[in-house]
Amino acid sequence: MHRTLHCRMLVCAVVIFSGISMISFQYYSMKSRHRCDEPHIPHLSRLAGAMSKELSETDWRELLQMVDLWLIQKGKFSKKPISRGTDIDGGFSKPRTNIFFLKTHKTASSTIINLLYRYGEFHNLTFALPKNAHQFRHPKYFLAEEVNGFSSSEQRKFNIMCQHMRFSLEEVEKVMPSDTFYFTILRNPVTLMESSFAYYKHHTSSFSKAKNIEDFLNNSSKFYQSDQLNSCFAKNLMTFDLGFDHNGPVSLKHFKLLWRAVDTIFDLVLIAEYFDESLVLLKDALCWNLDDVLSFPLNTRSDKSRTNLSDQAQERIKWWNQLDWQLYIYFNNSFWNHVEWYGRERMRHEVEELRTRRAQLSEKCLDNQVDPSLLKDKSMLPYQPGSATILGYNLKSGLEKNDQQLCHRLVLPEVQYNDLLKKKQVGS
């Protein structure tokens, strides 16, 4: 049985890779030329323009239904781009400050959100924050009305949105400016699911009765409850976060639609396994500098919370999370096309410089990374979910005043940082 499963996956991978190269090259050629000093195309208009030329009306309808973006006027289907009001100005010759980050689960996204929090705080930018929580009603779809201070009748300028949500482009674009830079991050589904099981073991009914992750994989038909909204944590979690059906069909046609939608909507897709290279590409796309993307790993589990997976279990995870796996294959390929365009030697030098600066900052700021019980300042305790033990940081004592705030913000857990920003921004 397992050999048959492995052979099927191999055949599927060969067929899919034959389609990836051509599609990825087309989008790489188009997107690699887009720089932060060039005009920005609104995302709904971009989606309509890119898709209407290449897909049949049937496929076009299916794509729009997948991303919840039906462009229908008076009951008649229309492929025309949605009007976005005033034209974009000449472009970006300065750092981007209007930014949307889709914070996918278990993908090193907490580290990304920390650098966005810091950049926004230190540059007095306005965050689109949830009204009553630390994330936007996930696993339900995001609604603009969830943003604190948003009103459909009164336009307010928001610069950065980056909390967890189930993505809905139409709703996000009600909140964010038309020149917003959209990016997200993906991770190998094998390590993602291992992390998700530890993190959400007691938060999703699909995991709760399984003894361990291999027990779940071997008996998924018994444990998995597809009709439960929180089933997203047990299958194709990245696909779900991106706004698609995590129980959707597994076919080359469906994969292509997913690739095209994500590649068109998002200006950049980072890869967690190449985190430093991702930071360099992000820095370049935003016209920031290396100091802006300096970071320490946050929301990190202790080694005792990790499970070593057998080769068989890893293959079963790929099969079980096939939508996520195909997204990861495609965007990992696309990522390295971006690196080639950026320049391998240039990338090597920038990554080396980034790591040198991080080491220097660590030497200045950090005493050690420890289990929660060993934290000196309990206000810096990270959220502790499920069976996972999330590590925190002790700062060095006697920091100079100029260094104290930066060092503190670099390791401030996400929940506490969200509360701090909300207090500064709305006074409550």
XYZ file of N, CA and C in Angstrom, residues 32 39 46 49 78 117 122 126 129 146 152 184 198 226 231 256 279 291 296 299 316 325 343 370 383 411-412 414:
84
model
N 9.664 39.650 -11.387
C 11.032 39.992 -11.005
C 11.410 41.385 -11.477
N 5.529 51.811 -10.339
C 4.118 51.906 -9.986
C 3.551 50.552 -9.579
N -5.262 43.548 -10.920
C -4.187 42.690 -11.402
C -4.697 41.268 -11.595
N -6.940 41.201 -14.688
C -6.167 41.375 -15.911
C -5.348 40.158 -16.264
N -18.676 39.464 -15.532
C -17.809 40.469 -16.140
C -16.364 40.172 -15.800
N 5.976 45.027 13.405
C 5.585 45.804 14.585
C 6.641 46.871 14.892
N 8.365 52.352 15.295
C 9.465 53.310 15.250
C 9.284 54.371 14.166
N 0.322 53.501 11.285
C -0.948 53.091 11.883
C -1.245 51.640 11.525
N -5.619 46.911 13.576
C -5.620 45.927 14.659
C -7.014 45.360 14.888
N -14.051 44.009 11.386
C -13.327 43.543 12.573
C -12.178 44.465 12.965
N -16.941 51.950 7.035
C -17.165 51.965 5.589
C -17.582 53.350 5.102
N 3.430 37.089 1.962
C 3.120 36.030 2.917
C 4.325 35.098 3.016
N 1.629 19.479 17.623
C 2.050 19.812 18.992
C 1.330 21.051 19.507
N -13.870 16.639 8.758
C -13.816 17.692 7.738
C -14.905 18.740 7.897
N -10.939 22.018 11.665
C -10.229 20.940 10.975
C -9.084 21.482 10.126
N -2.955 24.501 -10.474
C -2.608 25.645 -11.309
C -3.420 26.881 -10.937
N 14.368 37.371 4.155
C 14.469 38.713 4.719
C 15.186 39.669 3.775
N 19.056 46.674 8.753
C 18.697 46.861 10.161
C 17.183 46.755 10.375
N 15.245 38.145 15.890
C 15.582 36.915 16.585
C 14.402 35.949 16.436
N 8.580 32.570 19.120
C 7.583 31.485 19.149
C 8.239 30.137 18.828
N 3.539 10.401 4.108
C 2.095 10.451 4.354
C 1.636 11.886 4.601
N 1.392 20.975 -0.158
C 2.647 20.490 -0.709
C 2.885 21.072 -2.103
N 20.596 37.899 -7.723
C 22.028 37.646 -7.849
C 22.519 36.766 -6.713
N 15.422 30.629 26.980
C 15.154 29.684 28.067
C 13.729 29.163 28.047
N 2.970 32.938 24.780
C 1.775 32.094 24.894
C 2.184 30.628 24.838
N 12.446 40.955 21.342
C 12.064 39.672 21.941
C 10.694 39.727 22.617
N 9.983 40.833 22.446
C 8.662 40.961 23.055
C 7.688 40.006 22.361
N 4.435 38.170 20.790
C 3.441 38.760 19.891
C 2.218 39.323 20.620
